[in-house]
PDB file of C-alpha atoms in Angstrom:
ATOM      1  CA  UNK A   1       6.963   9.273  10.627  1.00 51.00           C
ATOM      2  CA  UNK A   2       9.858  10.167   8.621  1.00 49.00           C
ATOM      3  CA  UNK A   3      11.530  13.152   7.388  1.00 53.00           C
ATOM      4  CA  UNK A   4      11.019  14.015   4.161  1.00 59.00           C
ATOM      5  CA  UNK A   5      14.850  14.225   2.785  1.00 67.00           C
ATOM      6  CA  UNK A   6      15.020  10.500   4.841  1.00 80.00           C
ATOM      7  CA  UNK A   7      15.509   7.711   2.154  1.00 87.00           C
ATOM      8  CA  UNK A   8      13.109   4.870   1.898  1.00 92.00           C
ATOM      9  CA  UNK A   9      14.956   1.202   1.361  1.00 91.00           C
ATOM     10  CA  UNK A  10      12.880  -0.496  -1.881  1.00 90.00           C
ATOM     11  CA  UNK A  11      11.158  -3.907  -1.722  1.00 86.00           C
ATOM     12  CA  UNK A  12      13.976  -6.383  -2.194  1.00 84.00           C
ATOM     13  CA  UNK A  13      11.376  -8.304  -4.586  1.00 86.00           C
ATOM     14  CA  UNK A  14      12.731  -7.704  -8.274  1.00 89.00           C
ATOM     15  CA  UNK A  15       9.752  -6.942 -10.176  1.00 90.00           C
ATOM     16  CA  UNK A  16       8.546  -4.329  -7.440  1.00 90.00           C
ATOM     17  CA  UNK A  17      11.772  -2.344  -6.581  1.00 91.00           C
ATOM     18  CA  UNK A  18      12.017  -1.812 -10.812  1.00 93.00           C
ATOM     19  CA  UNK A  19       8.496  -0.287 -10.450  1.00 94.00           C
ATOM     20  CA  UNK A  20       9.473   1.638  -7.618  1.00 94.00           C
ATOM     21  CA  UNK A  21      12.372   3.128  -8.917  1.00 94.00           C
ATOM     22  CA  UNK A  22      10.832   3.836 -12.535  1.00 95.00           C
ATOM     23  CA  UNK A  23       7.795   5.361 -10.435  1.00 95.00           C
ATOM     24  CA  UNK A  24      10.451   7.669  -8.231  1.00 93.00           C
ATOM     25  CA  UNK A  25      12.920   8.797 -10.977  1.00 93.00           C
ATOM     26  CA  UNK A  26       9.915   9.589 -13.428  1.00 95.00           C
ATOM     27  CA  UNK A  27       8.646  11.746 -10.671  1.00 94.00           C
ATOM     28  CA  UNK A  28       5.231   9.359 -10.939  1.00 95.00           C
ATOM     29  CA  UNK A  29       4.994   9.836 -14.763  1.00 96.00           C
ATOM     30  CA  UNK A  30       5.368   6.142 -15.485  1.00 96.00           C
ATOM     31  CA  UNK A  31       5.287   2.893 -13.275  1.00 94.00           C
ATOM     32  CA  UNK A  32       2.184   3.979 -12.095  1.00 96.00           C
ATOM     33  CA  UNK A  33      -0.092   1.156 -12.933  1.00 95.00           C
ATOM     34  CA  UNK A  34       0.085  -2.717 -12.047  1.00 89.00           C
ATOM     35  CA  UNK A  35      -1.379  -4.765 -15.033  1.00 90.00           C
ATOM     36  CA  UNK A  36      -3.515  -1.661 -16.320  1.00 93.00           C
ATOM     37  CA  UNK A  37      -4.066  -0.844 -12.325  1.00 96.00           C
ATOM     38  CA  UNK A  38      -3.323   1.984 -10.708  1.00 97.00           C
ATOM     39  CA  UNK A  39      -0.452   1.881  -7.836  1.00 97.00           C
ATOM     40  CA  UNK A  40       0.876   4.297  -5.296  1.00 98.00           C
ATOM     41  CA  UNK A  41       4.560   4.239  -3.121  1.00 97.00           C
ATOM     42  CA  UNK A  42       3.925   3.206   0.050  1.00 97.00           C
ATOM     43  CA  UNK A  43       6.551   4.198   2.384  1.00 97.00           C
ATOM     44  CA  UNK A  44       6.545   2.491   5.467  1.00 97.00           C
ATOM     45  CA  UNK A  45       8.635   1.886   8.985  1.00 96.00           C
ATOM     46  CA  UNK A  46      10.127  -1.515   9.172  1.00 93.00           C
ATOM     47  CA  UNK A  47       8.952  -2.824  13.072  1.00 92.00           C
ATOM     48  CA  UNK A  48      12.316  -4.615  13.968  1.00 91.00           C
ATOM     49  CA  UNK A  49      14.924  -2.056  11.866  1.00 90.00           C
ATOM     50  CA  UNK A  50      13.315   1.057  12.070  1.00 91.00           C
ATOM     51  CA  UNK A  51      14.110   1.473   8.626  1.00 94.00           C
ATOM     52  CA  UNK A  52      11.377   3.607   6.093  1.00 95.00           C
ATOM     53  CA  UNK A  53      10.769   0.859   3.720  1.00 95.00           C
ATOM     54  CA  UNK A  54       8.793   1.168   0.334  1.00 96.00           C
ATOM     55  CA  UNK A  55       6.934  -1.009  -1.918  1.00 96.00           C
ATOM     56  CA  UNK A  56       4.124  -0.585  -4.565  1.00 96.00           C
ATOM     57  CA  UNK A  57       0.671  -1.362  -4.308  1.00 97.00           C
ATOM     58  CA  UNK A  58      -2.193  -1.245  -6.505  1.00 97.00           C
ATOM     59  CA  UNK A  59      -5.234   1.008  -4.737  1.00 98.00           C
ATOM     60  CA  UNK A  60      -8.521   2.238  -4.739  1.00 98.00           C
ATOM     61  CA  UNK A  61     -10.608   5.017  -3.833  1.00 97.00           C
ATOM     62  CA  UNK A  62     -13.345   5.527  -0.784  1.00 97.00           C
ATOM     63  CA  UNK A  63     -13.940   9.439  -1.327  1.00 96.00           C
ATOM     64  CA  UNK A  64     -10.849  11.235  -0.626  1.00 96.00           C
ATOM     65  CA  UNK A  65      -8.821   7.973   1.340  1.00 98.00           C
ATOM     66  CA  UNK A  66      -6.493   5.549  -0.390  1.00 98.00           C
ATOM     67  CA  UNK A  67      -7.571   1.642  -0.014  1.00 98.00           C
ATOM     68  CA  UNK A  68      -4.687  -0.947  -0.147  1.00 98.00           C
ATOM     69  CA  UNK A  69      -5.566  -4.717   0.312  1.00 98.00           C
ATOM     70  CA  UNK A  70      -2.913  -7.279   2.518  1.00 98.00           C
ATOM     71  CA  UNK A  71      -3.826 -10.036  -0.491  1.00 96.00           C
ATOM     72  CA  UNK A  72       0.074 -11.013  -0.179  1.00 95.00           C
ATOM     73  CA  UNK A  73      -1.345 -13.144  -3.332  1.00 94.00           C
ATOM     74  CA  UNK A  74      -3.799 -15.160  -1.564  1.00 95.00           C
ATOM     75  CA  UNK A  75      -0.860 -16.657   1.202  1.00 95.00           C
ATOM     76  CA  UNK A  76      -2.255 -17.734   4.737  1.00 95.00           C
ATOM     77  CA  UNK A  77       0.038 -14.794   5.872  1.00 96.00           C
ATOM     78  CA  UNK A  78      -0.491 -11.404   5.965  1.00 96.00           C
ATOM     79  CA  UNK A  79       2.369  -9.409   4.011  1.00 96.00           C
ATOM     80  CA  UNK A  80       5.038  -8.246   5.865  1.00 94.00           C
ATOM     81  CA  UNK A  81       3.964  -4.288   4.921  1.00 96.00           C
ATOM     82  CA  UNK A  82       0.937  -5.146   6.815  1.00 98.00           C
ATOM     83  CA  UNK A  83       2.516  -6.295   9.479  1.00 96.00           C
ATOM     84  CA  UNK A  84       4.613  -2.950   9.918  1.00 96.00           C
ATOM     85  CA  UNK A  85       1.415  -1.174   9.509  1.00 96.00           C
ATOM     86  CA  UNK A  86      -0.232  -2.243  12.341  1.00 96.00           C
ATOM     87  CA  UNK A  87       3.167  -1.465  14.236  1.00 96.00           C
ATOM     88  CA  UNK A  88       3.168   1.484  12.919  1.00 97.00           C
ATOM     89  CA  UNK A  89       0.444   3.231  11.325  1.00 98.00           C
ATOM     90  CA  UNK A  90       1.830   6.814  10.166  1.00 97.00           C
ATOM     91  CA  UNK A  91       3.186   6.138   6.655  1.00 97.00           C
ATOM     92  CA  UNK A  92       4.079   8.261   3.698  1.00 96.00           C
ATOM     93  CA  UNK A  93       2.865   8.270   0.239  1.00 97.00           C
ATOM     94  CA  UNK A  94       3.183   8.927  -3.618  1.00 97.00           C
ATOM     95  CA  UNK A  95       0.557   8.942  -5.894  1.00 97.00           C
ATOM     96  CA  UNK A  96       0.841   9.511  -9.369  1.00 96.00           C
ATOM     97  CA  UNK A  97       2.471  13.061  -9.485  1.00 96.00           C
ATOM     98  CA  UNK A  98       1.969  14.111  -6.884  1.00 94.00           C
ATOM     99  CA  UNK A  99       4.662  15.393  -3.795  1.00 92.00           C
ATOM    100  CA  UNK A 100       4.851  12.679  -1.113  1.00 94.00           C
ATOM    101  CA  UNK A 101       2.971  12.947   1.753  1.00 96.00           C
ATOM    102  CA  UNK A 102       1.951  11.643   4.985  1.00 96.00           C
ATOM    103  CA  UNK A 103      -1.025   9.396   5.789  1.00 98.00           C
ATOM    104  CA  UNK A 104      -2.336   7.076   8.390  1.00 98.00           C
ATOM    105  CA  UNK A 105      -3.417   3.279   7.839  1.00 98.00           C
ATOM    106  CA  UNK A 106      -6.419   1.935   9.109  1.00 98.00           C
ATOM    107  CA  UNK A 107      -7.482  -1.767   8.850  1.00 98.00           C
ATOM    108  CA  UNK A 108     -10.903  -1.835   7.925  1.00 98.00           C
ATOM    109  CA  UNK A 109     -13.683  -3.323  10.130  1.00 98.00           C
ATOM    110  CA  UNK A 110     -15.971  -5.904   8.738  1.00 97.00           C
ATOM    111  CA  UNK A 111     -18.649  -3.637   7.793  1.00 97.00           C
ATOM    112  CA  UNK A 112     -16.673  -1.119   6.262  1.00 97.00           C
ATOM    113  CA  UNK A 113     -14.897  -3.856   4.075  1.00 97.00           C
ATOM    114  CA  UNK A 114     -17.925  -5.776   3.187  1.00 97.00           C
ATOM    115  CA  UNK A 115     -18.771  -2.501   1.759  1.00 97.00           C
ATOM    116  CA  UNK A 116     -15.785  -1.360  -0.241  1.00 98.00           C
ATOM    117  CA  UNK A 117     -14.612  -5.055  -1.662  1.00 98.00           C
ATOM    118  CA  UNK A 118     -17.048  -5.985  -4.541  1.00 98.00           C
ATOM    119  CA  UNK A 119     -15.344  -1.917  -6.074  1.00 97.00           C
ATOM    120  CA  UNK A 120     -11.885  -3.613  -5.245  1.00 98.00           C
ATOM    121  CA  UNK A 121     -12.439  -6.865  -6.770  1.00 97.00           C
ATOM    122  CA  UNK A 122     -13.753  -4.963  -9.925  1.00 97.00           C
ATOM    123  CA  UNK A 123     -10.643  -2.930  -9.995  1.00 97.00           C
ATOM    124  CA  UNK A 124      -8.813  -6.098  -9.514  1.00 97.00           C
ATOM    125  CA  UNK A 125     -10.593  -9.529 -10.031  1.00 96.00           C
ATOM    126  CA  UNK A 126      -7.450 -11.421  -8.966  1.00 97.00           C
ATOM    127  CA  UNK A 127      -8.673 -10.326  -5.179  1.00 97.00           C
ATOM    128  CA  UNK A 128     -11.615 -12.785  -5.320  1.00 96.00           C
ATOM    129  CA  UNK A 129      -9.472 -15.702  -6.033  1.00 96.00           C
ATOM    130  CA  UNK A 130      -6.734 -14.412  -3.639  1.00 97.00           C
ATOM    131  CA  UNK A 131      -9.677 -14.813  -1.072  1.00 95.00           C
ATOM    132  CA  UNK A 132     -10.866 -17.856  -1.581  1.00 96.00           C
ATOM    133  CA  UNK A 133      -7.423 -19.479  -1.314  1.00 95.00           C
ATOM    134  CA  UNK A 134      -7.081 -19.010   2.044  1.00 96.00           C
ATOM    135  CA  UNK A 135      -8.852 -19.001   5.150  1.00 95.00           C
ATOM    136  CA  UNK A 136      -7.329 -15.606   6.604  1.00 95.00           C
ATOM    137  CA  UNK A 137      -9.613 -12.364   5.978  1.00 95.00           C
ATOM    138  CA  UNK A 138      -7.680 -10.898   3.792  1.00 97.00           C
ATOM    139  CA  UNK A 139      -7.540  -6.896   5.203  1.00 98.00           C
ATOM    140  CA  UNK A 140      -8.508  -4.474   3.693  1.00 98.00           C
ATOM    141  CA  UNK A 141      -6.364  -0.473   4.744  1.00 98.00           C
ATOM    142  CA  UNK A 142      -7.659   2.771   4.220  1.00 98.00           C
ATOM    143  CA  UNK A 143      -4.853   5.520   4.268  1.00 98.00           C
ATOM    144  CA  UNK A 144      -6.302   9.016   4.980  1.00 98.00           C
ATOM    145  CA  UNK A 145      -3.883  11.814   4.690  1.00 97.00           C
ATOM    146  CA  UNK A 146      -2.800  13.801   7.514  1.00 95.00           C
ATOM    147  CA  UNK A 147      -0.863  17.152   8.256  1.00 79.00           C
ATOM    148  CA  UNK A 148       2.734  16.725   7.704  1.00 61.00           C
TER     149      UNK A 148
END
């Protein structure tokens, strides 16, 4: 992954690089929730660049991992983070407070999401609709943190 002085390039979507900054420059004391949700930086290597890029994403919690979801809103594509996930799997994070640090993404197997949604859709009843919108399986990503 990256070095840690190495500087991410924000989401060039308006609403999201805001958040992103507010979340860096407040050292993750504000910009830390999406519509009362909580959201983490994920910093991530673009496939074609090789640029670290970052965006915000809401999450939730399976023990001591991170869950993201590829929603991208419902669309019949995945989002391009996703994308660069599976190209790349070792990403960094920020949540809340904390310092940065590294993880690894996961896509989820059927099981294991069938298991995990119905706690996602509570923390974010949008998913369901994103779901049934489309006719792609919406992924679900686990990031477990790893040494640095």
């Amino acid at each position: 992954m990256a070095q840690q002085d190495e500087e991410a390039v924000i989401s060039p979507t308006g609403w999201v690089a805001k958040q992103a900054r507010v979340y860096e420059e407040s050292g993750g004391k504000k910009g830390t929730t999406v519509q009362g949700v909580p959201c983490l930086l994920l910093d991530y290597r673009g496939q074609r660049t090789g640029q670290l890029r970052r965006t915000v994403l809401i999450y939730g919690r399976d023990g001591d991992d991170y869950l993201i979801v590829a929603s991208n809103g419902g669309a019949d594509e995945h989002p391009l983070w996703y994308r660069n996930l599976v190209a790349d799997p070792d990403v960094r994070l920020r949540v809340g407070t904390e310092e940065r640090f590294a993880a690894r993404a996961e896509t989820l197997s059927a099981e294991d999401k069938a298991r995990v949604w119905p706690g996602l859709v509570e923390l974010f009843a949008p998913y369901a609709d994103y779901q049934a919108k489309t006719d792609r399986d919406i992924p679900v990503v686990r990031l477990s943190r790893t040494k640095d």
